[in-house]
PDB file of C-alpha atoms in Angstrom:
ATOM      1  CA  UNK A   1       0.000   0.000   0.000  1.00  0.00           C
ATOM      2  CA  UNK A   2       1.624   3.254  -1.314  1.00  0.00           C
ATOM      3  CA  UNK A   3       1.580   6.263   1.703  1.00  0.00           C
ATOM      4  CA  UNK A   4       2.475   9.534   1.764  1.00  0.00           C
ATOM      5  CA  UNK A   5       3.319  12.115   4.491  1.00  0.00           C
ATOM      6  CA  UNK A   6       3.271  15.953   3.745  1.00  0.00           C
ATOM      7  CA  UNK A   7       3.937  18.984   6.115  1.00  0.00           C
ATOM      8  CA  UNK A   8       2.064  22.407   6.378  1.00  0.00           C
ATOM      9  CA  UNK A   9       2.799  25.566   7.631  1.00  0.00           C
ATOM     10  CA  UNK A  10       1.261  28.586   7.258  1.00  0.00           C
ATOM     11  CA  UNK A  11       1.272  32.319   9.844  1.00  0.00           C
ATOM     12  CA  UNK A  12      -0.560  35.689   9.658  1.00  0.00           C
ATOM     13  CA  UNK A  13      -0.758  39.131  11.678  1.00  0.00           C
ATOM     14  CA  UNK A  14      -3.309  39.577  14.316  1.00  0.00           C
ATOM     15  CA  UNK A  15      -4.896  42.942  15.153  1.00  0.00           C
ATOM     16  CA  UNK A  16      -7.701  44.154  17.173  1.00  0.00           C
ATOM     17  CA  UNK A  17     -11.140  43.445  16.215  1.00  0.00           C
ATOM     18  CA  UNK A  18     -14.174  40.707  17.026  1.00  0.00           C
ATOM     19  CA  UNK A  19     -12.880  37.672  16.343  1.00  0.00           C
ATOM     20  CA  UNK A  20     -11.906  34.776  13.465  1.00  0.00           C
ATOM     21  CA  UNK A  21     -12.179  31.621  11.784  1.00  0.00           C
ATOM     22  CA  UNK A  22      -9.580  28.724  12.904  1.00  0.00           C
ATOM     23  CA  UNK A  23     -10.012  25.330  11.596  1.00  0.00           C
ATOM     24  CA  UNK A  24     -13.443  26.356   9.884  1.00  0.00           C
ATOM     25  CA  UNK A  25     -14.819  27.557  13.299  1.00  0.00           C
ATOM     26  CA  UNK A  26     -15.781  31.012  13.790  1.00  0.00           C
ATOM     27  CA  UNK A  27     -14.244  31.901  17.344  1.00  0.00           C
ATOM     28  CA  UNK A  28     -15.649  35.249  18.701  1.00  0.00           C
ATOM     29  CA  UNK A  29     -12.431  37.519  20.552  1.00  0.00           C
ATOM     30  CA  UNK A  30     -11.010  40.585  20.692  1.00  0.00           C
ATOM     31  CA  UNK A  31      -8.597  39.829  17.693  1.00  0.00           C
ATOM     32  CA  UNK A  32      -8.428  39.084  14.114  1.00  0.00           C
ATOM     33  CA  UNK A  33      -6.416  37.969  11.107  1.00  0.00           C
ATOM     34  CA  UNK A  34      -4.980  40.064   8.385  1.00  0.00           C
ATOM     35  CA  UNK A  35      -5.119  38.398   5.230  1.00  0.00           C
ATOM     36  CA  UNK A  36      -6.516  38.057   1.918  1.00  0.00           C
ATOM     37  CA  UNK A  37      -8.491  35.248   2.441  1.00  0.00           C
ATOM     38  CA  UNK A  38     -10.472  34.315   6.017  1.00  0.00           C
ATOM     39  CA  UNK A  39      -6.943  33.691   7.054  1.00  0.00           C
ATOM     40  CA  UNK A  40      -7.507  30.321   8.803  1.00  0.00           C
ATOM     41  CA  UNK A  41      -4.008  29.739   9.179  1.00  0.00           C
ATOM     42  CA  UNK A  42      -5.034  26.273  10.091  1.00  0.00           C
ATOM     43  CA  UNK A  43      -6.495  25.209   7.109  1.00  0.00           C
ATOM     44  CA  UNK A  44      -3.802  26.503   5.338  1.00  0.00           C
ATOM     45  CA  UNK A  45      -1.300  24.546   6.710  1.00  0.00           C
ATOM     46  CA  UNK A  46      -3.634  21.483   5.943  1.00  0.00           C
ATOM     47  CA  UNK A  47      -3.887  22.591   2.813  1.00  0.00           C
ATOM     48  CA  UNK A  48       0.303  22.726   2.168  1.00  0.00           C
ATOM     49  CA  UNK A  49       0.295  19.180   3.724  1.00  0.00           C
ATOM     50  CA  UNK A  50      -2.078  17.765   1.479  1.00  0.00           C
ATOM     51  CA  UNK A  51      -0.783  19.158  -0.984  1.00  0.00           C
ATOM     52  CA  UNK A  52       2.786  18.588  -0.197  1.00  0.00           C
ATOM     53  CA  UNK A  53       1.938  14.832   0.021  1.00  0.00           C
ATOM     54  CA  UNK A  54       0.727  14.796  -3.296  1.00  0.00           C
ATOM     55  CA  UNK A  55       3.403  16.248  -5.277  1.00  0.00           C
ATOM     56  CA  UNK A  56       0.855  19.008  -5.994  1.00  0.00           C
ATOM     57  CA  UNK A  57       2.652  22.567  -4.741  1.00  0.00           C
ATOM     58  CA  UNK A  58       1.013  25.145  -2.265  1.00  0.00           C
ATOM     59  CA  UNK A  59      -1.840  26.696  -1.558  1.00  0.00           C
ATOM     60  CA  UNK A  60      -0.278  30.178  -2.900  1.00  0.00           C
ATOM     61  CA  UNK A  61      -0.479  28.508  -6.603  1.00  0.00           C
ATOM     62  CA  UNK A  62      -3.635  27.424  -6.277  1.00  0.00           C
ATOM     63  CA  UNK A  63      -5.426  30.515  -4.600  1.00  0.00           C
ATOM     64  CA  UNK A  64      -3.054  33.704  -5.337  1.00  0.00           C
ATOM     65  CA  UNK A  65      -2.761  36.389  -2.660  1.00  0.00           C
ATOM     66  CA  UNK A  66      -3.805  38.447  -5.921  1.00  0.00           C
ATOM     67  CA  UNK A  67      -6.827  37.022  -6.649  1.00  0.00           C
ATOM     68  CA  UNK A  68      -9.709  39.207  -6.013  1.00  0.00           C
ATOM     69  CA  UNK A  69     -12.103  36.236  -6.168  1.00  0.00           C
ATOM     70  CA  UNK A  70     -10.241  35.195  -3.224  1.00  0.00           C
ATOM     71  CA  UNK A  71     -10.798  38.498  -1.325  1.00  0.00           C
ATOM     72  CA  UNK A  72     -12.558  37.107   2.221  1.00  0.00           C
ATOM     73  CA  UNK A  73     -12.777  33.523   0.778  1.00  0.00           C
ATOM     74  CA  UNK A  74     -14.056  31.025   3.684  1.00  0.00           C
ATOM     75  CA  UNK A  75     -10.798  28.570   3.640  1.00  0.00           C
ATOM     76  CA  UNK A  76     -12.929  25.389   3.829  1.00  0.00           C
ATOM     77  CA  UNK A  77     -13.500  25.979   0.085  1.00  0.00           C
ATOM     78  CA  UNK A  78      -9.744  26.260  -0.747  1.00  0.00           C
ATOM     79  CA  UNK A  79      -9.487  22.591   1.183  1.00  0.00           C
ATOM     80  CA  UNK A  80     -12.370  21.018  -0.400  1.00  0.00           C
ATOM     81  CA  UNK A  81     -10.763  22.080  -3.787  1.00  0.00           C
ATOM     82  CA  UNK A  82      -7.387  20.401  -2.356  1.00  0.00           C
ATOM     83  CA  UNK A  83      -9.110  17.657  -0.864  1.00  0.00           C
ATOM     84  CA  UNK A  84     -11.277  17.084  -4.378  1.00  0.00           C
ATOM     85  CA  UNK A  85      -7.160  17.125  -5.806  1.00  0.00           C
ATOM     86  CA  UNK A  86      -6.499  14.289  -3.521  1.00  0.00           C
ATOM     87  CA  UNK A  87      -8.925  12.146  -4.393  1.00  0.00           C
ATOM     88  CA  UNK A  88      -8.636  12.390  -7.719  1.00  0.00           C
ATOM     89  CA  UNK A  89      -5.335  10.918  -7.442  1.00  0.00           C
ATOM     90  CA  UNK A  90      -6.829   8.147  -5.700  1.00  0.00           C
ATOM     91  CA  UNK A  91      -5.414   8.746  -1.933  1.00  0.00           C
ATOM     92  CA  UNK A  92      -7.595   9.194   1.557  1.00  0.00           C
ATOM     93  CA  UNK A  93      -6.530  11.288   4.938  1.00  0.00           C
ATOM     94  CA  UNK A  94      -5.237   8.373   7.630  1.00  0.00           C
ATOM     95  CA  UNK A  95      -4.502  11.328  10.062  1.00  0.00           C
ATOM     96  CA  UNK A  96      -4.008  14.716  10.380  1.00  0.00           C
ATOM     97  CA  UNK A  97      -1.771  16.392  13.080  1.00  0.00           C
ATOM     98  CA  UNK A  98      -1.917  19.869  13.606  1.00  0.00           C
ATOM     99  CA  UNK A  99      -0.165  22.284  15.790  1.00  0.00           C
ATOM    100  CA  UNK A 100      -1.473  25.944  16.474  1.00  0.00           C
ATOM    101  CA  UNK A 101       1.428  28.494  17.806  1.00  0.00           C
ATOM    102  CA  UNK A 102      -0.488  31.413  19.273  1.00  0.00           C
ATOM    103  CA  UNK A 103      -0.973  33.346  22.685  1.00  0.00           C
ATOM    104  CA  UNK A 104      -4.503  34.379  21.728  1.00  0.00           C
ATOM    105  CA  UNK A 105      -7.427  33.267  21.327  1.00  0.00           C
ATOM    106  CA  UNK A 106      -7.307  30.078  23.995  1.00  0.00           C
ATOM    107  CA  UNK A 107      -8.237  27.128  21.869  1.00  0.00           C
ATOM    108  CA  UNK A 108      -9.356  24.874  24.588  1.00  0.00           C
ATOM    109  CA  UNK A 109     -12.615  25.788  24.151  1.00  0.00           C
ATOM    110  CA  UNK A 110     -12.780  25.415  20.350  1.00  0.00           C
ATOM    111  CA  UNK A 111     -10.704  22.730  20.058  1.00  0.00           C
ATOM    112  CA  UNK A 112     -13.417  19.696  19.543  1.00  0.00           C
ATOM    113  CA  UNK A 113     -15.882  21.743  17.253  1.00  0.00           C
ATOM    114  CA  UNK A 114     -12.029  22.625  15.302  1.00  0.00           C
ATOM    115  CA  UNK A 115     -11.315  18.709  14.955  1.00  0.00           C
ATOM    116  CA  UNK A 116     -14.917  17.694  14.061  1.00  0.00           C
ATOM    117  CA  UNK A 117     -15.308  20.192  11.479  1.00  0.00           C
ATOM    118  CA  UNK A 118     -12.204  19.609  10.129  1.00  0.00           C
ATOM    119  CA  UNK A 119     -12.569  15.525  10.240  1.00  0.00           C
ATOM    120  CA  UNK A 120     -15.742  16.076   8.216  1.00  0.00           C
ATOM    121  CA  UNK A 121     -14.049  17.583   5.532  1.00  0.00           C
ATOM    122  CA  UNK A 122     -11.218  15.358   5.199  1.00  0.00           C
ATOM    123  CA  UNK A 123     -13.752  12.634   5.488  1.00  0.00           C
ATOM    124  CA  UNK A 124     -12.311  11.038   8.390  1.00  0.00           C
ATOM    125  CA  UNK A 125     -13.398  10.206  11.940  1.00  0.00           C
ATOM    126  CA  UNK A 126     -12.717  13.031  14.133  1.00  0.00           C
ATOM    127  CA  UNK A 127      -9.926  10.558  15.988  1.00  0.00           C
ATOM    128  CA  UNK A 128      -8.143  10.976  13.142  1.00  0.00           C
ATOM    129  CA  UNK A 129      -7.422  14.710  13.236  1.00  0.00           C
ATOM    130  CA  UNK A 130      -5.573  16.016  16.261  1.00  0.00           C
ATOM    131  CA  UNK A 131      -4.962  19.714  17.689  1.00  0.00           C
ATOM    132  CA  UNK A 132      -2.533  20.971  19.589  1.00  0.00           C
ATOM    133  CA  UNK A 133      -2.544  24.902  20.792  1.00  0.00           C
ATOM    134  CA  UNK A 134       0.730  25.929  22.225  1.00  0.00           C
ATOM    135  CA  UNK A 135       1.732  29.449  23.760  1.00  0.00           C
ATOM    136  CA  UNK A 136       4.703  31.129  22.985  1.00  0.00           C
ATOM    137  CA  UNK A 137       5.755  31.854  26.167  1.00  0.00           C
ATOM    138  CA  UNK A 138       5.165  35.417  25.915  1.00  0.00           C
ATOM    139  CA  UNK A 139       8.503  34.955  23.381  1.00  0.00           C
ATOM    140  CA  UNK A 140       8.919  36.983  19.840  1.00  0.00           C
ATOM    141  CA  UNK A 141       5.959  38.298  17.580  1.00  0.00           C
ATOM    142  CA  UNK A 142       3.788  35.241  18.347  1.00  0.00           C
ATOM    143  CA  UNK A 143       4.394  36.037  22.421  1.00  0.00           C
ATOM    144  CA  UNK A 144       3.616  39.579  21.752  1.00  0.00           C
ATOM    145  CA  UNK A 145       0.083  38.698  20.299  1.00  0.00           C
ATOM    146  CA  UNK A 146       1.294  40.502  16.401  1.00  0.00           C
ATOM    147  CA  UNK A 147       0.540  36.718  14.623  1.00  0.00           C
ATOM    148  CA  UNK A 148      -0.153  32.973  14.777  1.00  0.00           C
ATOM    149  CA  UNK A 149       1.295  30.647  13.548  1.00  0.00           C
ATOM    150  CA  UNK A 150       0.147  26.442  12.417  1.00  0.00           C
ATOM    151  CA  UNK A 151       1.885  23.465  11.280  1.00  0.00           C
ATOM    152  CA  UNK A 152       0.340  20.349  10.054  1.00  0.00           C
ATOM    153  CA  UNK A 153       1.174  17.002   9.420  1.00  0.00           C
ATOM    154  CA  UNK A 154      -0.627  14.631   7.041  1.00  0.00           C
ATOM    155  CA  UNK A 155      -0.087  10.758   6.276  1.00  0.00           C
ATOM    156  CA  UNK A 156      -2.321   9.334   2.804  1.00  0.00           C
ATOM    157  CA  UNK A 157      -2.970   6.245   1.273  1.00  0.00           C
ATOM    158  CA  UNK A 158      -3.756   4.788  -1.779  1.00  0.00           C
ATOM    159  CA  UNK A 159      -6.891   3.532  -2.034  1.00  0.00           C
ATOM    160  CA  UNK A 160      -5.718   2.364  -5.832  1.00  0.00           C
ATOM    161  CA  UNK A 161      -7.357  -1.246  -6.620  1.00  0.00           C
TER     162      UNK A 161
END
């Protein structure tokens, strides 16, 4: 059985405002992303993994900065696009690992409607998509609350008959 891992990583500015999407969940806060898109530096980073796994580039290719069709975009739709992409080259999520580098918002709270939603559009269980939210320790631009940062990890396999 043929597998493939790929890694993600994505970061954008925060500034004040009332809140932002993370994972494909709205969380309501005193902060928000600067971006082109929603920002949902988690999907993102999903989005480089799955594509890195496939051979198939980055996100930035796909969906240009540029773009004004992706002006506000809703992320999910950038990984169902990616996610349509890994199909058709016949391969299916085993697990997705993600880690979320921020001091604000706490994730706690969002972290199970995060790994639902995202499970259910990789088409996986939900045990197969993890989230971790680390602080950084009050340390650099992340510590001083002026971005976030995600990585993710992705393992596929062939589902070729």
């Amino acid at each position: 059985m043929s597998m493939r891992i790929g890694h993600g990583f994505d970061s954008h500015r925060l500034e004040a405002g009332e809140g932002m999407r993370l994972g494909g969940v709205w969380i309501a806060c005193d902060w928000r992303l600067v971006a082109h898109s929603d920002g949902d530096a988690l999907i993102h980073a999903l989005c480089d993994a799955l594509l890195g796994a496939i051979g198939g580039g980055d996100i930035g290719r796909l969906f240009p900065d540029n773009d004004p069709q992706n002006q506000g975009l809703d992320s999910r739709i950038f990984l169902r696009e990616v996610m349509r992409r890994v199909r058709e080259q016949q391969y299916e999520v085993v697990n997705a690992d993600m880690t979320l580098i921020a001091q604000v918002p706490r994730m706690a709270p969002h972290a199970r409607a995060i790994q639902d939603t995202l499970a259910a559009e990789l088409g996986v269980e939900p045990e197969r998509v993890n989230l971790k939210a680390k602080t950084n320790e009050g340390m650099g631009h992340l510590g001083r609350r002026e971005g976030i940062a995600a990585h993710a990890v992705v393992l596929l396999q062939c589902v070729k008959k």
